[in-house]
Amino acid sequence: MVGNRVILKGNPASPGLAEGKAVVILDPTEQGKIIEKGILVAPFTTPLLLPVLIKSAGIVTDKGGVMCHAAIIAREFGIPCVTGTEEATKKIENGSEVIVDGTKGYVHQK
Amino acid sequence: MEQKDMSIKNEKLDKLFLSIGKSLSGEPPFYIWPAPYSSPAECEFYLADYFLRDFYASFVKLEQKGYNVENIARMLKNPSRIAQLLWPFGHVVNVDGKFKEQLTELASLIIDFISFYKKDPFNQNGRNIIWSSRDISNYLSNEIIESSNDLFESYKAILSRLEGTLWLYSELLFFSIHEICKEFHGPYPLEDGRLILVREYYDLKPEFWPFAADLPYQKLLIFEIYRKNTKITFDFFGRFRTIKPLIQELDSFSLMIDDRTTLAYGDVKSVWESVSKTAVSGAKFAQKLSKMEIMEKFAYSYYYILKPLKDALNEEWPPSRMIFDDMKHERRKTIIENFYSNFRKMKDLPPDKMVEIISKVFDPRLK
């Protein structure tokens, strides 16, 4: 990951590394475009995001800690997750390439 | 004698509310489905009084019809489902003298119900032990997919997808009380230090969600063996907690669909595909509902626990329309706002103090 700028720091909620296109969803009651192995970026997660979540390779949220919904779900799916970044939905552009480091709690711009 | 009974009962209730306090301390009740429409606490404030009065009345009527405590406990199906009956105790509002006594009796009964299923109704040591050693031995004698299997990594990949999707699906159906449809239990230690976790999904097609009828399975059981020292704990409500993805520690597993063991990779994949299909259509269905409709579904989740009791009484099981009317007119708005304001103030308190406060909020003896 040398050369990939850290753009956000949050809680390391589910370990591992994942990279992919960001799927930014501001309102969980609306579905974003589903991208196979995308990185879901949302204020928080709910089962309404199920169609996107089951295709995601990683999760980044604005809210929550290591026991929040996104964290629990990510661990069940076995995918990396960073929670509580406060501004992921503001800083990450939809469709941009990002790397989620769920072990350290960092999000990198690729 | 009566005084001794009372003292035993109080000791039991003290343990119960302490277990609840420990389970909930440090856990902010925000951003939990039905968020963003509402919150579990908001919905529970609307239904708690009606629900608990209804539950008590059903219990009394069943006793009058000759059902004993064990009969009623068995009708309620599983211990973690029964434990969910305690949530409304934290949100009950109008507690007069008689209702206070009834609530205290109900709380004590709920522990008795759970005790028919397991020795430790409080999961005090972080374990949810339901199966006997004989049950475990019986299950171990069945065929199982082991890590030496050439396809084990592929199995793990599909199993983690299945488990994640099932989790989301059960939440979609039953909101924050999704233990209504599932009982995860264990960890059961093996002699070599490995740990068994059993994930039983036993009620995946509740009639109040139309899309659920499309799921081809009523029950799924995933029997899993994890490596030594894997951290798995349970709280009082039967919710299991881990600190990292359990799939990384998986050593072997088997899958049972409606009492039939399925081991072929293609079959496991096909189960995941079926669950995903129903779950995705369910999420799309739920997205079209209004806030009121979602809150009504939340109330249905609770009343669904009482359905077997209502069926035995030949009564209608769905929630009272009065709950929906209160929701519609936001008759608990101020109470809910005060609740959240008080909860936010608690976030900097030491853990012991938090446990004490939450225990008191749930305890009807102190209302």
Short mmCIF file of C-alpha atoms in Angstrom, two decimals:
data_model
loop_
_atom_site.label_atom_id
_atom_site.label_comp_id
_atom_site.label_asym_id
_atom_site.label_seq_id
_atom_site.Cartn_x
_atom_site.Cartn_y
_atom_site.Cartn_z
CA MET A 1 0.00 0.00 0.00
CA VAL A 2 3.06 2.25 -0.29
CA GLY A 3 2.05 5.37 -2.14
CA ASN A 4 -1.64 5.02 -1.37
CA ARG A 5 -2.73 8.04 0.61
CA VAL A 6 -4.63 7.52 3.88
CA ILE A 7 -7.81 9.52 3.51
CA LEU A 8 -9.73 8.37 6.59
CA LYS A 9 -9.14 6.83 9.98
CA GLY A 10 -11.81 4.95 11.91
CA ASN A 11 -12.39 1.90 14.08
CA PRO A 12 -10.78 -1.35 12.91
CA ALA A 13 -14.05 -3.30 13.01
CA SER A 14 -13.27 -6.37 10.90
CA PRO A 15 -9.68 -7.21 9.89
CA GLY A 16 -8.24 -7.68 6.42
CA LEU A 17 -7.62 -5.70 3.26
CA ALA A 18 -10.00 -5.10 0.39
CA GLU A 19 -9.87 -2.82 -2.58
CA GLY A 20 -12.50 -1.85 -5.08
CA LYS A 21 -14.81 0.81 -6.42
CA ALA A 22 -16.66 2.82 -3.77
CA VAL A 23 -20.44 2.50 -3.71
CA VAL A 24 -21.50 5.58 -1.73
CA ILE A 25 -25.03 5.42 -0.37
CA LEU A 26 -26.14 8.48 1.56
CA ASP A 27 -29.66 7.34 2.34
CA PRO A 28 -30.00 3.68 3.39
CA THR A 29 -33.59 3.68 2.17
CA GLU A 30 -32.34 4.12 -1.38
CA GLN A 31 -30.33 1.49 -3.20
CA GLY A 32 -27.08 2.43 -4.84
CA LYS A 33 -25.77 0.83 -7.97
CA ILE A 34 -24.73 -2.71 -7.19
CA ILE A 35 -21.10 -3.38 -8.05
CA GLU A 36 -19.69 -6.87 -7.68
CA LYS A 37 -16.93 -6.70 -5.02
CA GLY A 38 -17.43 -2.97 -4.47
CA ILE A 39 -16.71 -1.11 -1.21
CA LEU A 40 -19.91 0.00 0.47
CA VAL A 41 -19.61 3.50 1.95
CA ALA A 42 -22.62 4.59 4.02
CA PRO A 43 -23.54 6.59 7.16
CA PHE A 44 -24.42 3.23 8.79
CA THR A 45 -25.80 -0.10 7.60
CA THR A 46 -29.25 -1.68 7.81
CA PRO A 47 -30.75 -4.84 6.27
CA LEU A 48 -32.31 -2.54 3.65
CA LEU A 49 -28.85 -2.40 2.10
CA LEU A 50 -28.85 -6.18 1.76
CA PRO A 51 -28.69 -6.21 -2.08
CA VAL A 52 -25.49 -4.13 -1.97
CA LEU A 53 -24.03 -5.71 1.18
CA ILE A 54 -24.07 -9.26 -0.14
CA LYS A 55 -21.98 -8.17 -3.15
CA SER A 56 -19.51 -6.01 -1.19
CA ALA A 57 -15.83 -6.75 -0.61
CA GLY A 58 -15.53 -4.22 2.23
CA ILE A 59 -17.50 -1.69 4.29
CA VAL A 60 -16.75 1.85 5.48
CA THR A 61 -19.19 3.82 7.65
CA ASP A 62 -19.45 7.30 9.14
CA LYS A 63 -20.99 6.07 12.40
CA GLY A 64 -20.51 3.22 14.84
CA GLY A 65 -17.85 1.34 16.77
CA VAL A 66 -16.51 -2.20 16.81
CA MET A 67 -19.84 -3.66 17.94
CA CYS A 68 -22.13 -1.75 15.58
CA HIS A 69 -24.24 -3.38 12.91
CA ALA A 70 -21.73 -2.87 10.08
CA ALA A 71 -18.97 -4.43 12.20
CA ILE A 72 -21.02 -7.49 13.10
CA ILE A 73 -22.17 -8.01 9.52
CA ALA A 74 -18.66 -7.60 8.11
CA ARG A 75 -17.33 -10.23 10.50
CA GLU A 76 -20.12 -12.60 9.49
CA PHE A 77 -19.28 -12.12 5.81
CA GLY A 78 -15.57 -12.27 6.63
CA ILE A 79 -14.85 -8.95 4.90
CA PRO A 80 -12.82 -5.92 6.10
CA CYS A 81 -14.65 -3.04 7.73
CA VAL A 82 -13.78 0.40 9.11
CA THR A 83 -16.47 2.16 11.14
CA GLY A 84 -16.91 5.56 12.79
CA THR A 85 -14.87 7.55 10.25
CA GLU A 86 -17.33 10.47 10.69
CA GLU A 87 -16.94 11.69 7.10
CA ALA A 88 -16.53 8.75 4.73
CA THR A 89 -19.66 9.63 2.78
CA LYS A 90 -18.35 13.19 2.37
CA LYS A 91 -14.74 12.38 1.51
CA ILE A 92 -15.13 9.34 -0.72
CA GLU A 93 -16.48 9.87 -4.20
CA ASN A 94 -18.85 7.34 -5.65
CA GLY A 95 -16.97 5.13 -8.10
CA SER A 96 -13.48 6.07 -6.85
CA GLU A 97 -10.99 3.28 -6.13
CA VAL A 98 -10.33 2.79 -2.40
CA ILE A 99 -8.53 0.32 -0.15
CA VAL A 100 -10.06 -0.66 3.19
CA ASP A 101 -7.64 -1.74 5.88
CA GLY A 102 -9.89 -3.28 8.52
CA THR A 103 -6.93 -4.35 10.63
CA LYS A 104 -5.59 -0.83 11.19
CA GLY A 105 -8.79 1.14 10.66
CA TYR A 106 -7.51 3.08 7.62
CA VAL A 107 -9.09 3.88 4.28
CA HIS A 108 -6.68 4.65 1.44
CA GLN A 109 -7.26 6.35 -1.88
CA LYS A 110 -5.86 4.13 -4.60
CA MET B 1 -41.55 -20.66 54.02
CA GLU B 2 -43.24 -17.92 52.03
CA GLN B 3 -40.52 -15.50 53.06
CA LYS B 4 -37.85 -17.96 51.92
CA ASP B 5 -39.58 -18.38 48.53
CA MET B 6 -39.74 -14.61 48.18
CA SER B 7 -36.06 -14.29 48.95
CA ILE B 8 -35.15 -16.96 46.34
CA LYS B 9 -37.36 -15.22 43.80
CA ASN B 10 -35.73 -11.85 44.49
CA GLU B 11 -32.27 -13.35 44.20
CA LYS B 12 -33.24 -14.84 40.83
CA LEU B 13 -34.61 -11.48 39.63
CA ASP B 14 -31.48 -9.64 40.85
CA LYS B 15 -29.40 -12.01 38.74
CA LEU B 16 -31.66 -11.53 35.75
CA PHE B 17 -31.54 -7.75 35.73
CA LEU B 18 -27.81 -7.72 36.39
CA SER B 19 -27.37 -10.02 33.36
CA ILE B 20 -29.46 -7.65 31.26
CA GLY B 21 -27.44 -4.65 32.50
CA LYS B 22 -24.18 -6.41 31.61
CA SER B 23 -25.50 -7.39 28.18
CA LEU B 24 -26.51 -3.85 27.29
CA SER B 25 -23.93 -1.59 28.92
CA GLY B 26 -21.74 0.23 26.46
CA GLU B 27 -24.05 -0.46 23.59
CA PRO B 28 -25.62 2.71 22.19
CA PRO B 29 -29.15 2.04 20.93
CA PHE B 30 -28.65 4.10 17.77
CA TYR B 31 -28.60 3.23 14.07
CA ILE B 32 -30.24 -0.15 14.57
CA TRP B 33 -32.89 -1.37 12.10
CA PRO B 34 -35.67 -0.10 11.83
CA ALA B 35 -33.25 2.83 11.50
CA PRO B 36 -33.39 5.18 9.69
CA TYR B 37 -37.20 5.15 9.94
CA SER B 38 -37.34 4.59 13.68
CA SER B 39 -35.41 2.75 16.40
CA PRO B 40 -36.07 -0.43 18.40
CA ALA B 41 -36.41 1.67 21.58
CA GLU B 42 -38.95 4.01 19.99
CA CYS B 43 -41.09 1.09 18.76
CA GLU B 44 -40.81 -0.71 22.11
CA PHE B 45 -42.05 2.36 23.99
CA TYR B 46 -45.24 2.15 21.93
CA LEU B 47 -45.89 -1.53 22.35
CA ALA B 48 -44.42 -2.45 25.75
CA ASP B 49 -47.48 -1.75 27.96
CA TYR B 50 -49.95 -3.45 25.61
CA PHE B 51 -47.66 -6.36 24.88
CA LEU B 52 -46.81 -7.21 28.49
CA ARG B 53 -50.43 -6.92 29.64
CA ASP B 54 -51.44 -9.16 26.75
CA PHE B 55 -48.69 -11.67 27.53
CA TYR B 56 -49.73 -11.82 31.20
CA ALA B 57 -53.42 -12.24 30.31
CA SER B 58 -52.58 -15.07 27.87
CA PHE B 59 -50.51 -16.83 30.53
CA VAL B 60 -53.34 -16.64 33.08
CA LYS B 61 -55.92 -17.91 30.57
CA LEU B 62 -53.69 -20.81 29.54
CA GLU B 63 -53.16 -21.80 33.17
CA GLN B 64 -56.93 -21.73 33.66
CA LYS B 65 -57.24 -24.08 30.68
CA GLY B 66 -54.87 -26.53 32.37
CA TYR B 67 -51.52 -25.67 30.75
CA ASN B 68 -48.61 -25.73 33.19
CA VAL B 69 -45.45 -23.61 33.12
CA GLU B 70 -43.46 -26.20 31.18
CA ASN B 71 -46.23 -26.59 28.56
CA ILE B 72 -46.16 -22.84 27.99
CA ALA B 73 -42.35 -22.72 27.93
CA ARG B 74 -42.32 -25.42 25.22
CA MET B 75 -44.90 -23.51 23.18
CA LEU B 76 -42.52 -20.55 23.13
CA LYS B 77 -40.02 -22.80 21.31
CA ASN B 78 -36.46 -21.72 22.19
CA PRO B 79 -34.62 -20.02 25.08
CA SER B 80 -33.24 -17.04 23.16
CA ARG B 81 -36.67 -16.40 21.68
CA ILE B 82 -38.07 -16.40 25.22
CA ALA B 83 -35.33 -14.02 26.41
CA GLN B 84 -36.54 -11.44 23.87
CA LEU B 85 -39.69 -11.11 25.99
CA LEU B 86 -37.60 -9.10 28.46
CA TRP B 87 -36.88 -6.17 26.11
CA PRO B 88 -40.25 -4.43 26.66
CA PHE B 89 -39.58 -4.35 30.43
CA GLY B 90 -37.12 -1.52 29.76
CA HIS B 91 -39.76 0.53 27.95
CA VAL B 92 -42.94 0.03 29.93
CA VAL B 93 -44.49 3.34 30.98
CA ASN B 94 -47.74 3.07 32.91
CA VAL B 95 -46.96 0.81 35.84
CA ASP B 96 -49.68 0.86 38.48
CA GLY B 97 -49.59 -1.30 41.62
CA LYS B 98 -51.26 -4.39 40.16
CA PHE B 99 -49.38 -4.25 36.87
CA LYS B 100 -46.12 -3.91 38.80
CA GLU B 101 -46.87 -7.20 40.58
CA GLN B 102 -47.80 -8.85 37.30
CA LEU B 103 -44.60 -7.65 35.65
CA THR B 104 -42.53 -9.00 38.52
CA GLU B 105 -44.30 -12.34 38.22
CA LEU B 106 -43.79 -12.35 34.44
CA ALA B 107 -40.07 -11.65 34.77
CA SER B 108 -39.73 -14.53 37.20
CA LEU B 109 -41.76 -16.78 34.88
CA ILE B 110 -39.56 -15.92 31.91
CA ILE B 111 -36.53 -17.22 33.83
CA ASP B 112 -38.49 -20.38 34.64
CA PHE B 113 -39.42 -20.81 30.96
CA ILE B 114 -35.77 -20.49 29.90
CA SER B 115 -34.69 -22.90 32.66
CA PHE B 116 -36.58 -25.73 30.92
CA TYR B 117 -34.08 -25.44 28.07
CA LYS B 118 -30.76 -24.90 29.84
CA LYS B 119 -29.08 -25.02 33.23
CA ASP B 120 -27.82 -21.46 33.19
CA PRO B 121 -30.70 -19.23 32.03
CA PHE B 122 -28.49 -16.13 32.33
CA ASN B 123 -25.51 -17.28 30.18
CA GLN B 124 -23.39 -15.99 33.05
CA ASN B 125 -20.13 -17.47 31.80
CA GLY B 126 -20.67 -16.19 28.26
CA ARG B 127 -21.80 -19.60 26.99
CA ASN B 128 -25.23 -20.62 25.71
CA ILE B 129 -25.30 -24.33 26.51
CA ILE B 130 -28.40 -26.14 25.29
CA TRP B 131 -27.25 -29.47 23.91
CA SER B 132 -26.14 -32.32 26.18
CA SER B 133 -22.88 -34.18 25.61
CA ARG B 134 -24.98 -36.97 24.11
CA ASP B 135 -26.52 -34.54 21.57
CA ILE B 136 -23.01 -33.43 20.63
CA SER B 137 -21.77 -37.04 20.28
CA ASN B 138 -24.75 -37.90 18.12
CA TYR B 139 -24.08 -35.01 15.86
CA LEU B 140 -20.36 -35.72 15.64
CA SER B 141 -21.14 -39.21 14.36
CA ASN B 142 -22.63 -37.61 11.21
CA GLU B 143 -20.55 -36.85 8.15
CA ILE B 144 -18.84 -33.48 8.21
CA ILE B 145 -16.74 -31.36 5.80
CA GLU B 146 -13.19 -31.12 7.20
CA SER B 147 -10.32 -28.75 6.48
CA SER B 148 -8.49 -31.57 4.69
CA ASN B 149 -11.17 -31.48 1.96
CA ASP B 150 -9.72 -30.16 -1.32
CA LEU B 151 -12.61 -27.76 -1.70
CA PHE B 152 -12.51 -26.50 1.89
CA GLU B 153 -11.50 -22.92 0.96
CA SER B 154 -14.35 -22.76 -1.57
CA TYR B 155 -16.73 -24.13 1.06
CA LYS B 156 -15.56 -21.45 3.51
CA ALA B 157 -16.13 -18.70 0.96
CA ILE B 158 -19.69 -19.78 0.27
CA LEU B 159 -20.42 -20.52 3.94
CA SER B 160 -19.38 -17.01 5.04
CA ARG B 161 -21.69 -15.56 2.36
CA LEU B 162 -24.51 -17.79 3.54
CA GLU B 163 -23.97 -16.81 7.18
CA GLY B 164 -23.78 -13.09 6.41
CA THR B 165 -26.90 -13.24 4.26
CA LEU B 166 -28.83 -15.28 6.81
CA TRP B 167 -27.91 -12.75 9.49
CA LEU B 168 -29.21 -9.85 7.38
CA TYR B 169 -32.30 -11.80 6.37
CA SER B 170 -33.19 -12.66 9.98
CA GLU B 171 -32.75 -9.00 10.93
CA LEU B 172 -34.93 -7.92 8.06
CA LEU B 173 -37.66 -10.24 9.35
CA PHE B 174 -37.41 -9.58 13.07
CA PHE B 175 -35.45 -6.32 13.49
CA SER B 176 -33.35 -6.08 16.67
CA ILE B 177 -34.97 -9.21 18.11
CA HIS B 178 -33.84 -11.58 15.37
CA GLU B 179 -33.06 -14.25 17.96
CA ILE B 180 -36.79 -14.94 17.57
CA CYS B 181 -35.97 -17.05 14.51
CA LYS B 182 -32.66 -18.51 15.51
CA GLU B 183 -30.78 -20.12 18.36
CA PHE B 184 -27.00 -19.99 18.21
CA HIS B 185 -25.50 -22.11 20.95
CA GLY B 186 -22.20 -23.23 22.37
CA PRO B 187 -19.29 -23.03 22.47
CA TYR B 188 -19.04 -26.72 23.36
CA PRO B 189 -15.41 -27.69 23.94
CA LEU B 190 -13.98 -30.87 22.41
CA GLU B 191 -11.25 -32.84 24.20
CA ASP B 192 -8.56 -31.42 21.92
CA GLY B 193 -9.59 -27.83 22.74
CA ARG B 194 -11.51 -27.13 19.52
CA LEU B 195 -14.94 -25.53 19.96
CA ILE B 196 -18.34 -26.38 18.55
CA LEU B 197 -20.82 -23.66 17.64
CA VAL B 198 -24.31 -24.58 16.45
CA ARG B 199 -26.31 -22.08 14.42
CA GLU B 200 -29.96 -23.09 14.24
CA TYR B 201 -32.34 -21.05 12.10
CA TYR B 202 -35.74 -22.51 12.80
CA ASP B 203 -38.37 -19.96 11.78
CA LEU B 204 -37.44 -18.32 8.50
CA LYS B 205 -40.91 -17.95 6.99
CA PRO B 206 -43.06 -15.76 9.27
CA GLU B 207 -46.44 -15.14 7.68
CA PHE B 208 -46.45 -11.38 8.25
CA TRP B 209 -43.76 -10.85 5.57
CA PRO B 210 -45.22 -12.00 2.22
CA PHE B 211 -41.81 -12.52 0.53
CA ALA B 212 -40.74 -15.04 3.20
CA ALA B 213 -43.11 -17.64 1.71
CA ASP B 214 -40.73 -17.90 -1.28
CA LEU B 215 -37.87 -19.28 0.79
CA PRO B 216 -37.70 -23.04 0.11
CA TYR B 217 -36.57 -23.86 3.66
CA GLN B 218 -38.17 -23.48 7.06
CA LYS B 219 -35.09 -24.59 9.02
CA LEU B 220 -31.32 -24.56 8.57
CA LEU B 221 -28.72 -25.85 10.98
CA ILE B 222 -25.01 -25.15 10.60
CA PHE B 223 -22.80 -27.27 12.83
CA GLU B 224 -19.32 -25.79 13.07
CA ILE B 225 -16.04 -26.74 14.71
CA TYR B 226 -13.55 -23.96 15.34
CA ARG B 227 -9.87 -24.02 16.16
CA LYS B 228 -8.65 -23.99 19.74
CA ASN B 229 -8.80 -20.59 21.51
CA THR B 230 -11.38 -19.07 19.15
CA LYS B 231 -13.19 -16.33 21.04
CA ILE B 232 -16.98 -16.79 21.02
CA THR B 233 -19.21 -15.39 23.76
CA PHE B 234 -22.94 -15.04 24.31
CA ASP B 235 -24.89 -12.45 26.25
CA PHE B 236 -28.14 -12.96 28.17
CA PHE B 237 -30.27 -12.39 25.05
CA GLY B 238 -28.50 -15.19 23.17
CA ARG B 239 -26.59 -12.75 20.98
CA PHE B 240 -23.18 -14.04 20.17
CA ARG B 241 -20.13 -11.82 20.04
CA THR B 242 -16.80 -12.23 18.30
CA ILE B 243 -13.85 -9.94 17.78
CA LYS B 244 -12.83 -11.16 14.33
CA PRO B 245 -14.43 -13.09 11.47
CA LEU B 246 -15.09 -16.58 12.77
CA ILE B 247 -14.78 -18.06 9.30
CA GLN B 248 -10.99 -17.61 9.56
CA GLU B 249 -10.95 -20.06 12.47
CA LEU B 250 -13.26 -22.68 10.94
CA ASP B 251 -11.95 -26.23 11.08
CA SER B 252 -14.96 -28.25 9.87
CA PHE B 253 -18.70 -27.94 9.40
CA SER B 254 -21.90 -29.50 8.16
CA LEU B 255 -25.18 -28.04 6.95
CA MET B 256 -28.62 -29.45 7.62
CA ILE B 257 -31.64 -28.27 5.64
CA ASP B 258 -35.04 -29.10 7.11
CA ASP B 259 -33.50 -32.08 8.99
CA ARG B 260 -31.55 -33.37 5.96
CA THR B 261 -27.75 -33.11 5.96
CA THR B 262 -26.30 -31.50 2.85
CA LEU B 263 -22.60 -31.77 2.14
CA ALA B 264 -22.13 -31.35 -1.63
CA TYR B 265 -20.56 -28.00 -2.54
CA GLY B 266 -23.22 -27.42 -5.20
CA ASP B 267 -25.98 -27.91 -2.64
CA VAL B 268 -24.44 -25.48 -0.14
CA LYS B 269 -24.08 -22.94 -2.96
CA SER B 270 -27.66 -23.51 -4.00
CA VAL B 271 -28.86 -22.85 -0.43
CA TRP B 272 -26.97 -19.55 -0.44
CA GLU B 273 -28.49 -18.60 -3.78
CA SER B 274 -32.02 -19.36 -2.57
CA VAL B 275 -31.56 -17.42 0.67
CA SER B 276 -30.03 -14.47 -1.23
CA LYS B 277 -32.85 -14.40 -3.74
CA THR B 278 -35.55 -14.25 -1.06
CA ALA B 279 -33.52 -11.84 1.08
CA VAL B 280 -32.94 -9.40 -1.80
CA SER B 281 -36.61 -9.43 -2.76
CA GLY B 282 -37.43 -8.91 0.95
CA ALA B 283 -35.15 -5.87 1.22
CA LYS B 284 -36.72 -4.38 -1.93
CA PHE B 285 -40.19 -5.03 -0.52
CA ALA B 286 -39.29 -3.35 2.79
CA GLN B 287 -37.84 -0.32 1.00
CA LYS B 288 -41.24 0.47 -0.42
CA LEU B 289 -42.93 0.57 2.99
CA SER B 290 -43.66 3.78 4.89
CA LYS B 291 -42.30 4.56 8.36
CA MET B 292 -45.66 3.58 9.88
CA GLU B 293 -45.75 0.29 8.00
CA ILE B 294 -42.22 -0.54 9.16
CA MET B 295 -43.11 0.27 12.79
CA GLU B 296 -46.18 -1.95 12.49
CA LYS B 297 -43.98 -4.81 11.25
CA PHE B 298 -41.79 -4.29 14.31
CA ALA B 299 -44.86 -4.75 16.54
CA TYR B 300 -45.79 -7.86 14.57
CA SER B 301 -42.33 -9.31 15.33
CA TYR B 302 -43.04 -9.16 19.06
CA TYR B 303 -46.56 -10.48 18.85
CA TYR B 304 -45.31 -13.34 16.67
CA ILE B 305 -43.62 -14.72 19.83
CA LEU B 306 -47.05 -14.91 21.48
CA LYS B 307 -48.70 -16.53 18.43
CA PRO B 308 -48.54 -20.14 19.75
CA LEU B 309 -50.18 -19.03 23.01
CA LYS B 310 -52.89 -17.13 21.14
CA ASP B 311 -53.44 -20.11 18.82
CA ALA B 312 -53.97 -22.37 21.84
CA LEU B 313 -56.52 -19.87 23.14
CA ASN B 314 -58.22 -19.58 19.73
CA GLU B 315 -57.52 -15.86 19.76
CA GLU B 316 -56.23 -13.54 17.05
CA TRP B 317 -52.48 -12.99 17.46
CA PRO B 318 -51.67 -9.70 15.61
CA PRO B 319 -50.98 -6.58 17.68
CA SER B 320 -53.74 -4.34 18.93
CA ARG B 321 -54.68 -1.47 16.59
CA MET B 322 -54.31 0.83 19.63
CA ILE B 323 -50.51 0.40 19.37
CA PHE B 324 -50.58 1.60 15.77
CA ASP B 325 -52.85 4.49 16.70
CA ASP B 326 -50.41 5.60 19.42
CA MET B 327 -47.55 5.31 16.93
CA LYS B 328 -49.43 7.31 14.32
CA HIS B 329 -50.16 10.13 16.77
CA GLU B 330 -46.66 9.95 18.34
CA ARG B 331 -48.16 9.67 21.83
CA ARG B 332 -44.82 8.66 23.37
CA LYS B 333 -42.73 11.33 21.69
CA THR B 334 -41.62 13.17 24.83
CA ILE B 335 -40.83 9.96 26.71
CA ILE B 336 -38.68 8.76 23.80
CA GLU B 337 -36.82 12.07 23.54
CA ASN B 338 -36.08 11.97 27.29
CA PHE B 339 -34.89 8.38 26.99
CA TYR B 340 -32.36 9.25 24.29
CA SER B 341 -31.23 12.36 26.12
CA ASN B 342 -30.58 10.32 29.29
CA PHE B 343 -28.84 7.59 27.33
CA ARG B 344 -26.47 10.09 25.69
CA LYS B 345 -25.53 11.39 29.14
CA MET B 346 -24.58 7.86 30.20
CA LYS B 347 -21.88 7.35 27.60
CA ASP B 348 -19.05 8.67 29.80
CA LEU B 349 -20.05 6.76 32.93
CA PRO B 350 -17.85 3.92 34.24
CA PRO B 351 -19.06 0.47 33.07
CA ASP B 352 -20.23 -0.61 36.57
CA LYS B 353 -22.42 2.46 36.91
CA MET B 354 -23.90 1.86 33.45
CA VAL B 355 -24.74 -1.75 34.36
CA GLU B 356 -26.43 -0.56 37.55
CA ILE B 357 -28.55 2.06 35.76
CA ILE B 358 -29.65 -0.28 32.95
CA SER B 359 -30.49 -3.05 35.43
CA LYS B 360 -32.74 -0.63 37.32
CA VAL B 361 -34.49 0.56 34.15
CA PHE B 362 -35.59 -3.01 33.39
CA ASP B 363 -36.49 -4.06 36.94
CA PRO B 364 -40.27 -3.78 37.54
CA ARG B 365 -39.78 -3.98 41.30
CA LEU B 366 -38.21 -0.51 41.15
CA LYS B 367 -40.81 1.14 38.91
#
